[in-house]
mmCIF file of C-alpha atoms and ligand atoms in Angstrom:
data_model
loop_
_atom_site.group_PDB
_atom_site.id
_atom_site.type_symbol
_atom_site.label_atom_id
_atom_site.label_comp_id
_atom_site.label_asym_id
_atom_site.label_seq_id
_atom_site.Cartn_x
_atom_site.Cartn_y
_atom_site.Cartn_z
ATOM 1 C CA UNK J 164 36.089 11.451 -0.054
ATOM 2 C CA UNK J 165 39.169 13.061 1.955
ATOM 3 C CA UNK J 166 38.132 16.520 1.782
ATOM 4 C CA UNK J 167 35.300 18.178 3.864
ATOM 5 C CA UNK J 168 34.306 19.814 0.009
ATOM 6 C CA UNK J 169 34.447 16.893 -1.878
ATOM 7 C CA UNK J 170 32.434 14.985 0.668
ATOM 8 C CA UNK J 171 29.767 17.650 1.014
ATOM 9 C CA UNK J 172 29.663 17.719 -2.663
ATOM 10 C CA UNK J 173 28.706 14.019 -2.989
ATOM 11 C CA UNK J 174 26.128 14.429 -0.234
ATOM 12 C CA UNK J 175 24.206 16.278 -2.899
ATOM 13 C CA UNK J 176 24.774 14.342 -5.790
ATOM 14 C CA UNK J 177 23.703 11.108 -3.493
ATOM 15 C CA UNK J 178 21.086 13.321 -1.841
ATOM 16 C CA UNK J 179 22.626 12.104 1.127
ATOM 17 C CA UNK J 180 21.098 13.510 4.290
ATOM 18 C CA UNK J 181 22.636 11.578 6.913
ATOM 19 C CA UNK J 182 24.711 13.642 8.928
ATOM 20 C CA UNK J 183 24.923 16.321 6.880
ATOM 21 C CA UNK J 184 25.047 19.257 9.407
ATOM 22 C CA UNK J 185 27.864 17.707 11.612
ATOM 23 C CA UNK J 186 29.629 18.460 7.731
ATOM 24 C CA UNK J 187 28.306 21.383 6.965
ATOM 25 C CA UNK J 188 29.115 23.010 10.711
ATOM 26 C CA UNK J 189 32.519 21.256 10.017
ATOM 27 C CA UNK J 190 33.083 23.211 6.742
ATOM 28 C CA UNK J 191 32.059 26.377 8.133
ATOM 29 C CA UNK J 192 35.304 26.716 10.593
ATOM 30 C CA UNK J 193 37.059 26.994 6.985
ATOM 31 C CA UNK J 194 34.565 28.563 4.965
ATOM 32 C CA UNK J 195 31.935 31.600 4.819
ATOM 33 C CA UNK J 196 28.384 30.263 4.643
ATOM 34 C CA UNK J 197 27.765 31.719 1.255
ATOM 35 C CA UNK J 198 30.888 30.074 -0.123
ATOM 36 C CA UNK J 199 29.828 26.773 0.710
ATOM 37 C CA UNK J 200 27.079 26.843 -1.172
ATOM 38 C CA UNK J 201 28.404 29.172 -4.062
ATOM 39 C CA UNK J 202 31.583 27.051 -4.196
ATOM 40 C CA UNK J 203 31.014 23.317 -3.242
ATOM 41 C CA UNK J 204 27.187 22.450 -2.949
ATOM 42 C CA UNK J 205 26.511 24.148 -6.230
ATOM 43 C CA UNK J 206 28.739 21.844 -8.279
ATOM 44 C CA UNK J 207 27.072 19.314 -6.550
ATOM 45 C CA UNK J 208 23.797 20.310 -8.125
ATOM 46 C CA UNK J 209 25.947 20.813 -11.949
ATOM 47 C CA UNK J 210 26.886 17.392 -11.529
ATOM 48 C CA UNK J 211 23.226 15.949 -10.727
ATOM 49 C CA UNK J 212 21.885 17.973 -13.980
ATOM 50 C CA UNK J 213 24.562 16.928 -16.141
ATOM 51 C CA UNK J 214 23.679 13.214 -15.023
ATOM 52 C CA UNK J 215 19.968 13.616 -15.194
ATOM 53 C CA UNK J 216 20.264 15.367 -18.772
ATOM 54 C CA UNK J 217 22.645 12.726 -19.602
ATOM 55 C CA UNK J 218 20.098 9.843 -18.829
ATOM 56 C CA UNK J 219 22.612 8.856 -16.209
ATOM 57 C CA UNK J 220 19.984 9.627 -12.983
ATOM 58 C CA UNK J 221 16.328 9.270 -12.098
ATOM 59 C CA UNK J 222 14.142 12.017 -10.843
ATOM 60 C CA UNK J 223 13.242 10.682 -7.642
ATOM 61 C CA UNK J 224 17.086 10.457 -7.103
ATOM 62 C CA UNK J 225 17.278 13.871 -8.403
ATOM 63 C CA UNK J 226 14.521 15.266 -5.997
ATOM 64 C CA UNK J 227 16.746 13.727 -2.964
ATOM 65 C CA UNK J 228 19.634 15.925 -4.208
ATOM 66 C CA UNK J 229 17.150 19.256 -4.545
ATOM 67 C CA UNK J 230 15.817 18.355 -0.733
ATOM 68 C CA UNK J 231 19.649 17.750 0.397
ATOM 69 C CA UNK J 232 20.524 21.321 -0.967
ATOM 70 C CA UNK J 233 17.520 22.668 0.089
ATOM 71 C CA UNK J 234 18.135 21.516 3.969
ATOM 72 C CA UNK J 235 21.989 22.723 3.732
ATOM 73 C CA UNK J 236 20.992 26.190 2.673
ATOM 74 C CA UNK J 237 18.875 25.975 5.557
ATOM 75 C CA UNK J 238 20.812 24.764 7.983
ATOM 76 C CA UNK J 239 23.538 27.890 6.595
ATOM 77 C CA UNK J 240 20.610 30.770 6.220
ATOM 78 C CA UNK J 241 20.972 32.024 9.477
ATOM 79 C CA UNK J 242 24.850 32.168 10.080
ATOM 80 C CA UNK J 243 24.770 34.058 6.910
ATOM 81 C CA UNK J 244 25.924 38.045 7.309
ATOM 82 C CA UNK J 245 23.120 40.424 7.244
ATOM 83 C CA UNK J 246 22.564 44.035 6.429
ATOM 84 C CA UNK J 247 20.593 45.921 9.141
ATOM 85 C CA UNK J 248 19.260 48.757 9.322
ATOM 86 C CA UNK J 249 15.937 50.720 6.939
ATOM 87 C CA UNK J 250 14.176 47.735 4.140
ATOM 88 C CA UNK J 251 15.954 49.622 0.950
ATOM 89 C CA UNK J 252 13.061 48.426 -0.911
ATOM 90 C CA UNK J 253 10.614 45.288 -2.156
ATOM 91 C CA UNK J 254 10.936 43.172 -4.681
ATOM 92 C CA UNK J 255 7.632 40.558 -5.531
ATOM 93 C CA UNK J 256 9.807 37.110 -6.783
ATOM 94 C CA UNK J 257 8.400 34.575 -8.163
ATOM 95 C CA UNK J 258 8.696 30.877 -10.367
ATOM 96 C CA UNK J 259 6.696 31.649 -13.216
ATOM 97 C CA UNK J 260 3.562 29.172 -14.363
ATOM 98 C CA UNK J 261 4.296 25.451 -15.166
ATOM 99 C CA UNK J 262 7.621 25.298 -13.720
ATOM 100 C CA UNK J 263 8.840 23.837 -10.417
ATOM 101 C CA UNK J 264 12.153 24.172 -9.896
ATOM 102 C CA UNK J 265 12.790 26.929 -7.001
ATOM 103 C CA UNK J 266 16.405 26.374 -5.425
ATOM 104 C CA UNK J 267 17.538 29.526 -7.167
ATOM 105 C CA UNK J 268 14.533 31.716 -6.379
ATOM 106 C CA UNK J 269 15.156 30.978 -3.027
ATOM 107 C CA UNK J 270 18.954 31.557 -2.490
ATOM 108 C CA UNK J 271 18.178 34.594 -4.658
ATOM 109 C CA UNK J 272 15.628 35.674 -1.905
ATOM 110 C CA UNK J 273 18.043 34.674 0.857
ATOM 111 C CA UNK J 274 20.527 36.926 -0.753
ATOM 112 C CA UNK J 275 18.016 39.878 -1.348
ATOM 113 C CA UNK J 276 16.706 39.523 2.071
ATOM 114 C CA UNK J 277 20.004 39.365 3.849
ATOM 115 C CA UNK J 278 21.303 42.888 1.971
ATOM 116 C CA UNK J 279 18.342 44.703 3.128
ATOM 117 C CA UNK J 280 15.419 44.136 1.245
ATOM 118 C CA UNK J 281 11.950 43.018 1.706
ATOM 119 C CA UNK J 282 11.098 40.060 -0.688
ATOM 120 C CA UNK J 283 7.620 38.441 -1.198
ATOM 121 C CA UNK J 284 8.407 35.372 -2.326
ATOM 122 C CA UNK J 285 5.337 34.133 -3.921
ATOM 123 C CA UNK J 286 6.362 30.398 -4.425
ATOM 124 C CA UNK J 287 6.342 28.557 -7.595
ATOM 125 C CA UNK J 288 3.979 27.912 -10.838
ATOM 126 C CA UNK J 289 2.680 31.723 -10.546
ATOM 127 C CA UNK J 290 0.602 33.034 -13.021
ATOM 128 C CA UNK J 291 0.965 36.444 -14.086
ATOM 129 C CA UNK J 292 -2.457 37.692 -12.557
ATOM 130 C CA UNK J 293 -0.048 36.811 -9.145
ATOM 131 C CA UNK J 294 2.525 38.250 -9.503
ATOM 132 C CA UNK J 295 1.169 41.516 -10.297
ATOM 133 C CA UNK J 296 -1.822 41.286 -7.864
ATOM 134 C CA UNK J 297 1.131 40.675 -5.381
ATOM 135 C CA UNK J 298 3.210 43.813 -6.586
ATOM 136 C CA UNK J 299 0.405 46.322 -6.491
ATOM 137 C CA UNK J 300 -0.372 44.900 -2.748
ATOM 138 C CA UNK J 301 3.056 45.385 -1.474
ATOM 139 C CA UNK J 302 3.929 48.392 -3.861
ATOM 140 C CA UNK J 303 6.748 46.698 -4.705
ATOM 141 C CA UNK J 304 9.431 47.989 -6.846
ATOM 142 C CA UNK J 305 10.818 45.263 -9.092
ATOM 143 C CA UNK J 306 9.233 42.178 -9.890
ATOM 144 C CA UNK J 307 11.582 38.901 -10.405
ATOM 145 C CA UNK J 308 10.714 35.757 -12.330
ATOM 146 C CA UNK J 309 12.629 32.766 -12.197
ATOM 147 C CA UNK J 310 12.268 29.644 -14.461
ATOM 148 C CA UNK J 311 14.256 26.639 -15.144
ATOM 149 C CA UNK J 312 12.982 25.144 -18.356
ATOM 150 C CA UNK J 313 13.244 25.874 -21.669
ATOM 151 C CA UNK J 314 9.217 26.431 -21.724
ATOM 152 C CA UNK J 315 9.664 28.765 -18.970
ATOM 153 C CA UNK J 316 11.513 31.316 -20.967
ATOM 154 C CA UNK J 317 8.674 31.886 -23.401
ATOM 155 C CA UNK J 318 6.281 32.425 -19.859
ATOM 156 C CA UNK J 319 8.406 34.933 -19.139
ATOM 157 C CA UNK J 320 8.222 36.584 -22.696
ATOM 158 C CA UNK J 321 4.621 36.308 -22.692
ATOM 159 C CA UNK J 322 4.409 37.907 -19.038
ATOM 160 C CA UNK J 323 5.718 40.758 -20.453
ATOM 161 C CA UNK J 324 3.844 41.048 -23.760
ATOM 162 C CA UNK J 325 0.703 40.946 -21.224
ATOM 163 C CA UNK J 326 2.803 43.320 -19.093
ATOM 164 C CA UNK J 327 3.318 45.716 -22.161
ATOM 165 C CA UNK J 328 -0.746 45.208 -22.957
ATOM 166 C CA UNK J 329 -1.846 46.219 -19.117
ATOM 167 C CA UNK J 330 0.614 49.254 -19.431
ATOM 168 C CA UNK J 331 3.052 48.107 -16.313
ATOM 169 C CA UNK J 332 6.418 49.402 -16.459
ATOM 170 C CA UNK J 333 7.630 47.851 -13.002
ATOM 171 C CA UNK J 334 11.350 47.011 -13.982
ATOM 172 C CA UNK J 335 11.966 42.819 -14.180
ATOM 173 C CA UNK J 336 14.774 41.083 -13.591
ATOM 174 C CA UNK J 337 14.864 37.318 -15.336
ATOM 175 C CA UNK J 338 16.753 34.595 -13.837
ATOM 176 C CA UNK J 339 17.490 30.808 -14.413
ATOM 177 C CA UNK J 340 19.159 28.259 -16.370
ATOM 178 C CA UNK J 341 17.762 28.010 -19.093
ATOM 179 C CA UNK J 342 17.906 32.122 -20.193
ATOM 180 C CA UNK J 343 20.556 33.518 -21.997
ATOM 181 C CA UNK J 344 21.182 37.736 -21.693
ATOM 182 C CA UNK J 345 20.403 38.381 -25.619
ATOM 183 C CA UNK J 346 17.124 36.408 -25.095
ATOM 184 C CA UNK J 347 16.229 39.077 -22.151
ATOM 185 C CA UNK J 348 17.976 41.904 -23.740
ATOM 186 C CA UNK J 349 16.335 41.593 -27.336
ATOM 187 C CA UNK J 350 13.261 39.176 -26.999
ATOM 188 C CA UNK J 351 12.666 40.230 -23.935
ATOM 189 C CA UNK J 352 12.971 43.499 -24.083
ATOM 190 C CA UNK J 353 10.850 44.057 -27.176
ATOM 191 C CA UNK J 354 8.071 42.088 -25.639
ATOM 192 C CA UNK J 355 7.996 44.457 -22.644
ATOM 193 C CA UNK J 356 7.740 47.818 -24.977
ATOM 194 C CA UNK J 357 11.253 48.543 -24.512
ATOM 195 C CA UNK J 358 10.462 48.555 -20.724
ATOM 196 C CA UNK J 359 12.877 47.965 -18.008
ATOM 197 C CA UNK J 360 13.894 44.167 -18.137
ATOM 198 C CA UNK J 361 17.500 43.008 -17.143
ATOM 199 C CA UNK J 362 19.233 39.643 -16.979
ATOM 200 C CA UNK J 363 20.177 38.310 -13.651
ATOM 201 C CA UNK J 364 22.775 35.778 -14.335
ATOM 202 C CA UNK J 365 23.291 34.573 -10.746
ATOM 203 C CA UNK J 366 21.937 35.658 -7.253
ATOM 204 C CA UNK J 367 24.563 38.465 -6.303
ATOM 205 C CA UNK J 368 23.665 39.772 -10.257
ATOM 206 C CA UNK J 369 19.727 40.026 -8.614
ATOM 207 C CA UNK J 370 21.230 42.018 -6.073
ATOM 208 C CA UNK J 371 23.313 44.406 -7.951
ATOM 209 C CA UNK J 372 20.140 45.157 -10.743
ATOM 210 C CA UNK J 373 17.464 45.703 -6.775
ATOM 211 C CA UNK J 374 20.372 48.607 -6.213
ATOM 212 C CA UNK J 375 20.195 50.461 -9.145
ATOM 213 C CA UNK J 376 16.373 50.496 -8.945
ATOM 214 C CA UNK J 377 16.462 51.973 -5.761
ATOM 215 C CA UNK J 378 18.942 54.455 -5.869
HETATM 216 CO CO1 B1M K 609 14.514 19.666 -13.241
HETATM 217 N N1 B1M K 609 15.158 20.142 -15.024
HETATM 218 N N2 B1M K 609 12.875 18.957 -14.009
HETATM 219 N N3 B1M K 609 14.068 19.158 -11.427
HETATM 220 N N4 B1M K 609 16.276 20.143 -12.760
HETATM 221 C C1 B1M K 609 16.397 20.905 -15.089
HETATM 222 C C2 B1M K 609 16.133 22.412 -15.114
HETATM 223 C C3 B1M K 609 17.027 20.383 -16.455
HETATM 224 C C4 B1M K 609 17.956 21.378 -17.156
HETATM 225 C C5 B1M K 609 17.735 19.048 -16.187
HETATM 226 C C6 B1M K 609 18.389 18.437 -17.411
HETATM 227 O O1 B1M K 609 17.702 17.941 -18.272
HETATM 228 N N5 B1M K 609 19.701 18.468 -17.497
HETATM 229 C C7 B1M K 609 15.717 20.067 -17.283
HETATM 230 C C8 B1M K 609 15.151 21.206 -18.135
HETATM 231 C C9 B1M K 609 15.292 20.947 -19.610
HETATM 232 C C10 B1M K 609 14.643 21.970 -20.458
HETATM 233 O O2 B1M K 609 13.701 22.644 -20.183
HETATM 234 N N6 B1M K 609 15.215 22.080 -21.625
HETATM 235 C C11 B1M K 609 14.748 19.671 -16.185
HETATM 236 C C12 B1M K 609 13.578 18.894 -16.383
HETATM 237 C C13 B1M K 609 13.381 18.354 -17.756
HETATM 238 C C14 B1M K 609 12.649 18.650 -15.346
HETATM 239 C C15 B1M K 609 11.292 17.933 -15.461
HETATM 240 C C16 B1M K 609 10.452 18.287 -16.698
HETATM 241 C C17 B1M K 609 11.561 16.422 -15.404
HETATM 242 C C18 B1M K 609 10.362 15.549 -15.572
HETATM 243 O O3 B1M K 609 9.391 15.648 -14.879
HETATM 244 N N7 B1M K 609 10.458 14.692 -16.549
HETATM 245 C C19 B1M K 609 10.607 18.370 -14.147
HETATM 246 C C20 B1M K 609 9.886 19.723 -14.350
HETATM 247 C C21 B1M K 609 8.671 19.867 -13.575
HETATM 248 C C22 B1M K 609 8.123 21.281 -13.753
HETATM 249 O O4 B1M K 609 8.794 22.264 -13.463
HETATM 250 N N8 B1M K 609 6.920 21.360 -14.245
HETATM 251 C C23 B1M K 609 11.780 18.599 -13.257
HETATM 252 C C24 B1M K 609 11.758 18.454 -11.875
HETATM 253 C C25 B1M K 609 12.842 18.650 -11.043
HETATM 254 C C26 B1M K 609 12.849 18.294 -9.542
HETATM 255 C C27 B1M K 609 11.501 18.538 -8.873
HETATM 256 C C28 B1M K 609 13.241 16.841 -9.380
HETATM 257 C C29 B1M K 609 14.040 19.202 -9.045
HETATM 258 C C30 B1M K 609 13.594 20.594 -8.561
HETATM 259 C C31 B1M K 609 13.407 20.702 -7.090
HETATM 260 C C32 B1M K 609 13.213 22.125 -6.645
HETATM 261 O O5 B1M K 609 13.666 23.080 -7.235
HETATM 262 N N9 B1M K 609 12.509 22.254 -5.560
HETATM 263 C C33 B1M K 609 14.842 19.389 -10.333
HETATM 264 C C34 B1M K 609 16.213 19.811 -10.352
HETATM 265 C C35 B1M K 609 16.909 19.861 -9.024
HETATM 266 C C36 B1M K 609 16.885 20.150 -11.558
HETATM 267 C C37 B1M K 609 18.372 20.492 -11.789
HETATM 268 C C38 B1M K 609 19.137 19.186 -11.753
HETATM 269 C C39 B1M K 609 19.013 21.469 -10.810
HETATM 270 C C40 B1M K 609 18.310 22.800 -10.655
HETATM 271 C C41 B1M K 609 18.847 23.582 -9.479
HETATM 272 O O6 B1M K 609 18.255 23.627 -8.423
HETATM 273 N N10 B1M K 609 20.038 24.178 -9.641
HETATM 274 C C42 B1M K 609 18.314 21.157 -13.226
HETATM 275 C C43 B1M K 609 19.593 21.082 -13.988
HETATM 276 C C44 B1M K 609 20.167 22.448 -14.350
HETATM 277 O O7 B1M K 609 19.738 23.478 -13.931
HETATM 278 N N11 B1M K 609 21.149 22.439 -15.186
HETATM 279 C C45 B1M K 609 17.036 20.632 -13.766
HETATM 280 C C46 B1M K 609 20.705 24.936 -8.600
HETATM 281 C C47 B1M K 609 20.158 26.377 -8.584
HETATM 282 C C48 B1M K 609 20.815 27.190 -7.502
HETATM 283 O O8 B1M K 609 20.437 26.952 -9.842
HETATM 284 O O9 B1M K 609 17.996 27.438 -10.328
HETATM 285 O O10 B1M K 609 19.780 27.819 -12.100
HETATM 286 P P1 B1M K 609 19.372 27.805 -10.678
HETATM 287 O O11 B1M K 609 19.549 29.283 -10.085
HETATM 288 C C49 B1M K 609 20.733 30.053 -10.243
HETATM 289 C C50 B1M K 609 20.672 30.975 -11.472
HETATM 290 O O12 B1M K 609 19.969 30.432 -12.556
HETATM 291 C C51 B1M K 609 20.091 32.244 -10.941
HETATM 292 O O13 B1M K 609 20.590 32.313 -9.615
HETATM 293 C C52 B1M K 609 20.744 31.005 -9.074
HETATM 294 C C53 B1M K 609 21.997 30.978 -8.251
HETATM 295 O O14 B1M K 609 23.135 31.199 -9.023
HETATM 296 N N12 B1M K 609 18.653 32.457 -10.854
HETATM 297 C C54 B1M K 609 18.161 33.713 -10.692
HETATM 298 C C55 B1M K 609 17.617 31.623 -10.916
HETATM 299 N N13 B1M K 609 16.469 32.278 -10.781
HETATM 300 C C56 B1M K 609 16.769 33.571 -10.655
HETATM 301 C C57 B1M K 609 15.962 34.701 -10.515
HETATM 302 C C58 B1M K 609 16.583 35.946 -10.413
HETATM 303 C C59 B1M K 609 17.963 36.053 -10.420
HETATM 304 C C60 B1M K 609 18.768 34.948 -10.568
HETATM 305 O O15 B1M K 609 15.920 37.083 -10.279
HETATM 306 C C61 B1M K 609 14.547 37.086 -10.522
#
């Protein structure tokens, strides 16, 4: 590769660890933390799912790549511009039950974290008994669920009709691949009693949905 951005692209696609910080502290001279990984590692990660959808990769080869992304966005977390002063509020997130995949929950927590709030970031495969034990604990005020797969997006709809049954009406933001914003705003939506459930397209989209709640 001749560019620092093509070559830190490839290290995720090869899930090649190697070195990788001596790039990554290169890159960041020319680039902002948060663009790296918006801007370069991320279409590393597009290209590994369009080869593992396409038959083209293994999983083991695609769990390197998920670990390679997951230690860059480590390595980046802390140079990454925070927000100090008061918590503005707490948000319970979550990958809901049956589903692994957690890259996005976490940069979404990162990104939550870093603008001022207080995230309890219950891990992955969460049932709903979970996340809503976990909200009452920390009187949160939003719950997020993230989910990857296809099956994932009719967890979520089912959280809600349960939600709707048990009379919550925390708002809940949905987030991950495999959602589209008519699925939240109609299925969704219905399932939850009409309740307060918005569409988080990307991280910064989580962040702009946590401020309206809270102001
Ligand atoms: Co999996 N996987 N995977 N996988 N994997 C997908 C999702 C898939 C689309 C790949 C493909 O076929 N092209 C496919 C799903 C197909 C489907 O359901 N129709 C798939 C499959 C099939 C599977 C397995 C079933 C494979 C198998 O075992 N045979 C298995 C599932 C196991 C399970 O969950 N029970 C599996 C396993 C894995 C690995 C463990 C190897 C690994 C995950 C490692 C980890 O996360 N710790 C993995 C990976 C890496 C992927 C792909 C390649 C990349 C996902 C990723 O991290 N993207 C993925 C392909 C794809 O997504 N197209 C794929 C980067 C990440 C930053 O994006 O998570 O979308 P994303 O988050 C975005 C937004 O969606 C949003 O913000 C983020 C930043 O912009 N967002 C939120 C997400 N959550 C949010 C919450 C919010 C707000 C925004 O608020 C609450």
């Amino acid at each position: 590769p001749d560019t620092i951005e093509e070559c830190l692209k490839l290290r995720i696609v090869d899930g090649d660890k190697q070195g990788l910080e001596d790039d990554l502290a290169e890159a960041m001279r020319t680039h902002a933390p948060l663009a790296i990984i918006n801007e370069i590692l991320l279409d590393g990660m597009k290209v590994v799912g369009e080869l593992f959808g396409a038959g083209k990769m293994q999983l083991p080869f695609v769990l390197q790549s998920a670990e390679t992304m997951k230690r860059a966005v480590a390595f980046l977390e802390p140079h990454m511009e925070k927000v100090e002063g008061q918590e503005k509020g707490t948000i319970v997130l979550a990958t809901v039950k049956g589903d692994v995949h957690d890259i996005g929950k976490n940069l979404v927590d990162i990104i939550l974290t870093n603008n001022g709030y207080r995230v309890v970031n219950l891990g992955i495969k969460q049932p709903l008994s979970a996340i809503l034990e976990a909200a009452e604990t920390h009187k949160a005020n939003a719950i997020g669920m993230s989910g990857l797969l296809v099956k994932s997006t009719v967890i979520m709809r089912e959280n809600l009709e349960e939600m709707q049954r048990q009379q919550v009406r925390l708002p809940v933001f949905l987030g991950g691949a495999a959602l589209t914003r008519a699925y939240v705003e109609d299925d969704c939506f219905k399932a939850y009693g009409e309740g307060p459930v918005a569409y988080a397209r990307d991280a910064f989209d989580g962040l702009s949905l946590m401020d309206k709640v809270v102001t």
